[in-house]
Coordinates of C-alpha atoms in Angstrom, one line a residue:
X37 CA 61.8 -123.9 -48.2
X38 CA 62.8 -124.2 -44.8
X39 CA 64.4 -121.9 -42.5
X40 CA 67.4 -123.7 -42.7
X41 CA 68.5 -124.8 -45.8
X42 CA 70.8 -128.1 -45.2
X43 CA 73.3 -128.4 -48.6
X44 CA 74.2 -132.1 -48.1
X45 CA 73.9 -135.1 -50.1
X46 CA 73.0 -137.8 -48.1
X47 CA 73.5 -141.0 -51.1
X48 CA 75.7 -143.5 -50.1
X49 CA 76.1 -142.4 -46.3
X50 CA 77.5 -139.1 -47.8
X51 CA 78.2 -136.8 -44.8
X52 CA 81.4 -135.5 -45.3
X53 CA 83.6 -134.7 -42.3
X54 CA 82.1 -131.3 -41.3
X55 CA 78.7 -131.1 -41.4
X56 CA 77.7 -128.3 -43.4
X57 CA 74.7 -125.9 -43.7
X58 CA 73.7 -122.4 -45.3
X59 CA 71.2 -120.3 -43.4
X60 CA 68.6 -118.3 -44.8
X61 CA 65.4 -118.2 -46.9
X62 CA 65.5 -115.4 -48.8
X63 CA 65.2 -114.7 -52.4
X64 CA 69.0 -113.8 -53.0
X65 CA 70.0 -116.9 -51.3
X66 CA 67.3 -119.0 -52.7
X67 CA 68.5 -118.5 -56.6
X68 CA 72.0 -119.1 -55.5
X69 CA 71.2 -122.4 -54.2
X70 CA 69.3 -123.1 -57.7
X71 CA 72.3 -122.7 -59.6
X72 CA 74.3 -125.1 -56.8
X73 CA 71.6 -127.5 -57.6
X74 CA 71.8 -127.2 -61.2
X75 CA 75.4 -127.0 -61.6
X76 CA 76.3 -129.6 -58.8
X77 CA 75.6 -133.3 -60.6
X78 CA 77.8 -131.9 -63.4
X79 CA 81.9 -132.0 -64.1
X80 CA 82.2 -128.7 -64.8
X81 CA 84.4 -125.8 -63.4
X82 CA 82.6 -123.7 -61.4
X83 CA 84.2 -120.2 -60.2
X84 CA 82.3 -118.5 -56.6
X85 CA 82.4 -114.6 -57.0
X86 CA 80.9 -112.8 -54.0
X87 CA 82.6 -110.7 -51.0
X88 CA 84.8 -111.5 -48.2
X89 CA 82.9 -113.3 -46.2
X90 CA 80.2 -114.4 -47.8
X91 CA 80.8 -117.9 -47.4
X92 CA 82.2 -119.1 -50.9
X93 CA 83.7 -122.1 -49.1
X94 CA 80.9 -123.5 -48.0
X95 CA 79.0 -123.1 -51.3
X96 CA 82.6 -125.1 -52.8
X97 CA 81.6 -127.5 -50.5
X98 CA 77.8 -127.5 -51.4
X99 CA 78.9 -128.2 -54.6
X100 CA 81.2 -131.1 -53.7
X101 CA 78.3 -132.7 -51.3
X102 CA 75.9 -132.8 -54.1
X103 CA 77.9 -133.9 -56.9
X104 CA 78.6 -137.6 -57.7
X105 CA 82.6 -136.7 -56.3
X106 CA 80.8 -136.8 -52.8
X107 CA 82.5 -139.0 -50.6
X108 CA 85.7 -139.0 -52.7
X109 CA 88.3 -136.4 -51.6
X110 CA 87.3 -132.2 -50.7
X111 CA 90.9 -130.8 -51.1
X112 CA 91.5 -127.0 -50.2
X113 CA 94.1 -124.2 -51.3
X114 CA 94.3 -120.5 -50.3
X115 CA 96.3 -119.4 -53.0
X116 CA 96.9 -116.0 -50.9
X117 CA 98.0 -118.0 -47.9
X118 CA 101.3 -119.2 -49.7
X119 CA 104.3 -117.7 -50.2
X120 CA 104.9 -117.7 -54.0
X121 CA 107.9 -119.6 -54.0
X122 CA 106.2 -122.2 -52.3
X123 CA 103.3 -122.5 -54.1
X124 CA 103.7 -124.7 -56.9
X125 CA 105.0 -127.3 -55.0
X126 CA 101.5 -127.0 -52.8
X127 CA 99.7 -127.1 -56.1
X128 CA 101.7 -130.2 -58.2
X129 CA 104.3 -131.5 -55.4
X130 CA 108.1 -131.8 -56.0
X131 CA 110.9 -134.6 -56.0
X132 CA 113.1 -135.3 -53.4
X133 CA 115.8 -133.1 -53.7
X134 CA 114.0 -130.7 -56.5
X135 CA 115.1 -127.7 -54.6
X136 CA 117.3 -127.0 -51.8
X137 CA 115.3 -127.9 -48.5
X138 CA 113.4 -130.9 -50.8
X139 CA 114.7 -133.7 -48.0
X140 CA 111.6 -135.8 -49.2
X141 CA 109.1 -136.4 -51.7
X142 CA 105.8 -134.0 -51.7
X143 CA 102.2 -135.1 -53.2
X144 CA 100.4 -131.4 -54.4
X145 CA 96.6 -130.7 -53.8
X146 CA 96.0 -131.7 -57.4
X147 CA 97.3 -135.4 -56.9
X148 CA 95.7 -135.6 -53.5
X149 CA 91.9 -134.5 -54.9
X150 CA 92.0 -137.0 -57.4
X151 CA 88.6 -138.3 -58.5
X152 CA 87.5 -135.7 -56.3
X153 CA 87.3 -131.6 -56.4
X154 CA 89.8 -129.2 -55.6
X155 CA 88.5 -126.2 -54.2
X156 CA 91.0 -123.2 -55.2
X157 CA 90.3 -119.8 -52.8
X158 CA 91.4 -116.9 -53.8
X159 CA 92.5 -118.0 -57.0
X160 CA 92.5 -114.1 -58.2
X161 CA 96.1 -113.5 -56.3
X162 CA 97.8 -117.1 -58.3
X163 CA 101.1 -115.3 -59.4
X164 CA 100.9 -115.2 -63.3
X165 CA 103.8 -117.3 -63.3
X166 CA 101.8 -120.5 -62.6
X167 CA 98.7 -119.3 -64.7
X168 CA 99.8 -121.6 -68.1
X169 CA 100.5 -124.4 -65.5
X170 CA 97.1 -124.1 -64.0
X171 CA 95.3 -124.0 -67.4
X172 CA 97.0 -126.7 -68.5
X173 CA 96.2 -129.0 -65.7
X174 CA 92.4 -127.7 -66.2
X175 CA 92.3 -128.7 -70.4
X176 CA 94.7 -131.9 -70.2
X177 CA 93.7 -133.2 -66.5
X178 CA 97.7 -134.1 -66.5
X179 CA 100.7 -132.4 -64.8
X180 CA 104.5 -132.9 -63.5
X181 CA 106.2 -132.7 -60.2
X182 CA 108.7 -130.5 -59.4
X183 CA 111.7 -132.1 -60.4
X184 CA 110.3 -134.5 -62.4
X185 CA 109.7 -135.3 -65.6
X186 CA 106.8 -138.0 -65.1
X187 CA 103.5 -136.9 -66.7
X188 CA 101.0 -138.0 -64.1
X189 CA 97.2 -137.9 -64.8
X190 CA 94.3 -137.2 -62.8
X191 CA 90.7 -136.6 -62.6
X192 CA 89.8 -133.7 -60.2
X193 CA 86.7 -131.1 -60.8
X194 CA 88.0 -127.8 -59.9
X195 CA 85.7 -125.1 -58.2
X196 CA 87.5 -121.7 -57.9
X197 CA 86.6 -118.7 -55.9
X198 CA 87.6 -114.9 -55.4
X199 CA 86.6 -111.4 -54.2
X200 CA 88.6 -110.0 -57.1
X201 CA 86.7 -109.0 -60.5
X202 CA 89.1 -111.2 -62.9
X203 CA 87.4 -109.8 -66.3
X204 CA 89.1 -105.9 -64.8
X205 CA 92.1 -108.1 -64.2
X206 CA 92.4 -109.8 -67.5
X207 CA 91.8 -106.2 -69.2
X208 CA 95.0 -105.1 -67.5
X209 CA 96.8 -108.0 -67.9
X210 CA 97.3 -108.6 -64.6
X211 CA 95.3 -112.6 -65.1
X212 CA 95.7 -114.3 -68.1
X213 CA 92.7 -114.2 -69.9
X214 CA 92.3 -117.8 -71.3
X215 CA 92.8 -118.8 -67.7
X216 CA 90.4 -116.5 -67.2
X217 CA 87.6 -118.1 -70.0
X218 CA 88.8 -121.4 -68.6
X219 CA 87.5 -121.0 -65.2
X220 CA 84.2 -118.6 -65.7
X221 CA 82.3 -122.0 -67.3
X222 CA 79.9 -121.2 -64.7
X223 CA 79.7 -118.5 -62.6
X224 CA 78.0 -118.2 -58.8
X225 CA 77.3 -114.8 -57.5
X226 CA 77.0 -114.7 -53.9
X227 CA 74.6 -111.9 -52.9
X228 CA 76.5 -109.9 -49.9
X229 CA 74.7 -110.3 -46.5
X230 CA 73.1 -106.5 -46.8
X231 CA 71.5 -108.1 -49.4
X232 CA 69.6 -110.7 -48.1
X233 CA 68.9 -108.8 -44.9
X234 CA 65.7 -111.1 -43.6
X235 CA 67.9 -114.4 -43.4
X236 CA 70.2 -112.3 -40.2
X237 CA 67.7 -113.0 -37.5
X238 CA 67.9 -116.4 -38.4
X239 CA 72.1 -116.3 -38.9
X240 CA 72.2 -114.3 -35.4
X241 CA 69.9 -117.5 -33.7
X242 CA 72.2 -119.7 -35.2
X243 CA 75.2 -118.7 -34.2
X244 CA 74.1 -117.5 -30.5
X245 CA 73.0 -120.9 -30.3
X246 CA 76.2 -122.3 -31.3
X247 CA 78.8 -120.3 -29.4
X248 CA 76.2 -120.2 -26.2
X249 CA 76.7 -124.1 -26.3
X250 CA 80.0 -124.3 -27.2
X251 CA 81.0 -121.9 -23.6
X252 CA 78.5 -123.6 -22.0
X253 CA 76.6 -120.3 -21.6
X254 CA 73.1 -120.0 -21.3
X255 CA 71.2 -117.1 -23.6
X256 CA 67.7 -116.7 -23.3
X257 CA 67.2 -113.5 -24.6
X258 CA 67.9 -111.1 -27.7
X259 CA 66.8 -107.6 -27.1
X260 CA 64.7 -106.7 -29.8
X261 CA 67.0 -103.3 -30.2
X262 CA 70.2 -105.3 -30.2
X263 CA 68.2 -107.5 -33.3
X264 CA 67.1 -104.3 -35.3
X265 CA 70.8 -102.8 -34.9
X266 CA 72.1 -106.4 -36.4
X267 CA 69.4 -105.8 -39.4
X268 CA 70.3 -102.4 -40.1
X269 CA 74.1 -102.5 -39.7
X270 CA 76.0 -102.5 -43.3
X271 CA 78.1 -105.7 -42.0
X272 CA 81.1 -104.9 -44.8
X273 CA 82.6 -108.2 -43.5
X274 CA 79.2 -110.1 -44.2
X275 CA 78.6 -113.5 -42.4
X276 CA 81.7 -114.0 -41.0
X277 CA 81.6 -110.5 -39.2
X278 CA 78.3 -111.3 -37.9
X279 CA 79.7 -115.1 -36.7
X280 CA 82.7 -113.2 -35.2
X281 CA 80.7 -109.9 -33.7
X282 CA 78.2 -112.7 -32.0
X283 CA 80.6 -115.1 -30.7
X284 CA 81.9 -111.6 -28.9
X285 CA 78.4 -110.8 -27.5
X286 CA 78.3 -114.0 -26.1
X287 CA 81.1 -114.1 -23.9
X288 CA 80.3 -110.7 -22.9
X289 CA 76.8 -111.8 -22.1
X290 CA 75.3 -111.4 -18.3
X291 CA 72.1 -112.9 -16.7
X292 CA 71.4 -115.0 -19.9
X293 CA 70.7 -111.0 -22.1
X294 CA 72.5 -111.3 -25.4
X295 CA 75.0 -107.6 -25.0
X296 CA 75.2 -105.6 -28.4
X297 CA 79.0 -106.2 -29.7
X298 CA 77.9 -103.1 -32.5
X299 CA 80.3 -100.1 -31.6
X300 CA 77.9 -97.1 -30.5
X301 CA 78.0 -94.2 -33.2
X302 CA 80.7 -91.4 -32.1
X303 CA 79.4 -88.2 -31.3
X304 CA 81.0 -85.2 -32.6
X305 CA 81.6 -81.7 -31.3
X306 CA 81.3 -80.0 -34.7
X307 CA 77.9 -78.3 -35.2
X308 CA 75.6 -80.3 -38.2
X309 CA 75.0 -78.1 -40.6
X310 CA 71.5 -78.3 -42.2
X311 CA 71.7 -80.5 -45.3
X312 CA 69.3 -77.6 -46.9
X313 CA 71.6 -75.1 -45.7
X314 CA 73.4 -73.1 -48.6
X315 CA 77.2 -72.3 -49.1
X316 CA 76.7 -69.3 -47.6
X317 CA 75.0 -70.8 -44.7
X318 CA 78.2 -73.3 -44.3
X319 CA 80.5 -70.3 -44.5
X320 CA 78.3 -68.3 -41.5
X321 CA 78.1 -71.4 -39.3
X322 CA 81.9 -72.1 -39.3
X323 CA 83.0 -69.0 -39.0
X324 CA 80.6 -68.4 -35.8
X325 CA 82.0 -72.0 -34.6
X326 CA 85.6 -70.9 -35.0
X327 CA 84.8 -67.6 -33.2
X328 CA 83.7 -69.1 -30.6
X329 CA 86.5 -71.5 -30.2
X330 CA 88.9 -69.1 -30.0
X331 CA 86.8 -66.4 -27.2
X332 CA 86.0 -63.9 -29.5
X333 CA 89.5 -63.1 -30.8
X334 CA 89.6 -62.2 -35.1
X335 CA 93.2 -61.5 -35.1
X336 CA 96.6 -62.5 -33.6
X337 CA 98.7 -65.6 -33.3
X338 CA 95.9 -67.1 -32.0
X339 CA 92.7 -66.0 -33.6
X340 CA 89.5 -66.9 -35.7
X341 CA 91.5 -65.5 -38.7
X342 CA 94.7 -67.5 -38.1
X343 CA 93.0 -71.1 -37.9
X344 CA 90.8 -70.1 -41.2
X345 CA 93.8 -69.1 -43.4
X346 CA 92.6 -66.0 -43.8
X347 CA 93.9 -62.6 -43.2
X348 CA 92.4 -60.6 -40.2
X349 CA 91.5 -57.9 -42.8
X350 CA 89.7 -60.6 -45.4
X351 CA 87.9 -62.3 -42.7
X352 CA 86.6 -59.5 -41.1
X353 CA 85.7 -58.6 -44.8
X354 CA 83.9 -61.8 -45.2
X355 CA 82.2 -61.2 -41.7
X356 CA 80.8 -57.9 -42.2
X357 CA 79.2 -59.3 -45.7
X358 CA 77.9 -62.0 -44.2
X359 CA 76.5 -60.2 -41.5
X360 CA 78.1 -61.4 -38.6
X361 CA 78.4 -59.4 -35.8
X362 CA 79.3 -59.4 -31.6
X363 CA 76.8 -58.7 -29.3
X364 CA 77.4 -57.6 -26.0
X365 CA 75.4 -58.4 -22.7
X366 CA 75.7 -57.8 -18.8
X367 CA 77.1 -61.3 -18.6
X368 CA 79.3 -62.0 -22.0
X369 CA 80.0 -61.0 -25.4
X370 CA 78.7 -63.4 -28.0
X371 CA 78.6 -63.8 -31.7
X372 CA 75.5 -63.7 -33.9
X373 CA 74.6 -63.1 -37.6
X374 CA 71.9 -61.1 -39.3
X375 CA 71.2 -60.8 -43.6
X376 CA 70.5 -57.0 -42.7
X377 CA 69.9 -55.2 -39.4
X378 CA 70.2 -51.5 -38.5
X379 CA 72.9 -49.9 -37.0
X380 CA 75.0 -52.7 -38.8
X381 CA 77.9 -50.7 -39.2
X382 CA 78.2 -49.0 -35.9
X383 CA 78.3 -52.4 -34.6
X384 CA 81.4 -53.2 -37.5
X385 CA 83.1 -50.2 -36.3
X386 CA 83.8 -51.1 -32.8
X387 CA 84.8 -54.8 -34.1
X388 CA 87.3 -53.4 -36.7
X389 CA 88.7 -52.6 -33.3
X390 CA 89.9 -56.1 -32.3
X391 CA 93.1 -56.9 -33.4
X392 CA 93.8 -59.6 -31.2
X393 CA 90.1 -60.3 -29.0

């Protein structure tokens, strides 16, 4: 397979209006595509699952390009993007004068992709309300303006996508579950981006290249560490975090050097504890840290004792069986901890001493 796998039926001068392509030749993405193949040249409803952002439109449109539909009409729907009141007017149109602010008739999406494929997104937030509606566009291929009582019939294929798991929905009732049934005739799984880590180099060429010609920039060169952090970054936005994180490098790009857009990991002032270390361990190196912080001082308003929660009388408790103790030297007073050392309690008299530092 090539680097660049082009999803585009090209019978009868079928281009489309956007020319689209899916990148990538790994195994994930290569038994995803199998199932476009296999699934495409049929009628059926096909439902996308995968992340945000990994790119279920442009498998909808896969699907479309390599299905005899190509050519005829690729209508989309957000079902997210509308406001629910508006909504199922945007999915089966309305009369003129159906509702108030109805000053003309409206085609919906279904009328518009007729002999073609609508390409429902997000179809996991469709307010319950319109679910019977839906299904019964899906099983009679028939439906009803707003406003109307004209049965008008129609021959769209429907592809459906979502982030959402719909089964977990349909067990609380919050999707209708025949809807459900209706819509998972076949499923597509598309594999997050973390999972099909060796197609990024080839995703990060691609879209440098793009967005380098599109600003008319020139970018000659991708720093091998700025490529390894791209491969080992989690991207929880998949590929449309990496288009958007790249088309930022590139207008921050100097001297034709593609920058790194990753943020830089924060460093923190707390001390790492050893992930070997025991509770007790934990308990010693925080309490040390919190001495520290406040100059020495157990007790008072402002002490170790006071920002632990602890009572100066327990925490000096606490201290003296884990062993921590003050040292003292020509320069400054310090704190240190020992399992057992001699003269332990000399040292624990002077310190049960300092009530306030």
């Amino acid at each position: 397979m090539n680097n660049v796998n082009r999803v585009l039926s090209i019978e009868q001068g079928c281009a489309g209006d956007r020319f689209e392509e899916i990148i990538g030749d790994s195994s994930a993405l290569e038994s995803v595509l199998a199932e476009v193949k296999r699934v495409a040249p049929t009628d059926s409803t096909v439902l996308v699952l995968g992340e945000t952002g990994t790119g279920k439109e442009l498998m909808a449109r896969a699907i479309h390009n390599l299905s005899g539909r190509c050519g005829r009409p690729f209508v989309t729907l957000n079902c997210s993007a509308i406001p629910f009141d508006l909504l199922e007017s945007e999915l089966f149109g309305h009369e003129k004068g159906a509702f108030t602010g109805a000053v003309a008739q409206k085609i919906g999406r279904f009328e518009m992709a007729d002999t073609g494929t609508l390409f429902l997104d997000e179809i996991g937030d469709l307010p319950l309300a319109l679910q019977p509606k839906l299904l019964r566009v899906l099983q009679e291929q028939e439906f009803e303006r707003l406003g109307s009582g004209k049965t008008h019939r129609i021959n769209v294929r429907l592809v459906a996508a979502t982030h959402r798991d719909l089964a977990q929905m349909a067990a609380r009732n919050e999707f209708r579950s025949d809807l459900y049934y209706r819509l998972n005739v076949f499923p597509v799984v598309l594999p997050p981006l973390r999972e099909r880590r060796e197609d990024i180099a080839q995703l990060v060429s691609h879209f440098v290249e793009l967005f380098a010609r599109r600003m008319g920039k020139r970018i000659e060169q991708i720093p091998q560490t700025t490529m390894n952090a791209f491969i080992e970054y989690s991207w929880p936005g998949n590929v449309r975090e990496l288009q958007n994180l790249i088309e930022r490098a590139v207008i921050r790009s100097d001297n034709g050097v593609l920058s790194n857009p990753l943020p830089t990991p924060q460093k923190h002032a707390v001390t790492p504890i050893d992930a070997r270390s025991t509770l007790r361990d934990a308990e010693i190196a925080l309490i040390l840290q919190t001495l520290r912080a406040t100059g020495g001082m157990v007790g008072g308003a402002r002490g170790a004792a006071v920002r632990l929660g602890l009572k100066r009388t327990t925490l000096i408790t606490k201290m003296k069986r884990l062993g921590i103790y003050q040292t003292v030297s020509a320069r400054a007073q310090d704190w240190s901890s020992t399992r057992s050392s001699d003269g332990e309690e000399a040292l624990w008299q002077q310190s049960d001493q300092l009530e306030t530092g």
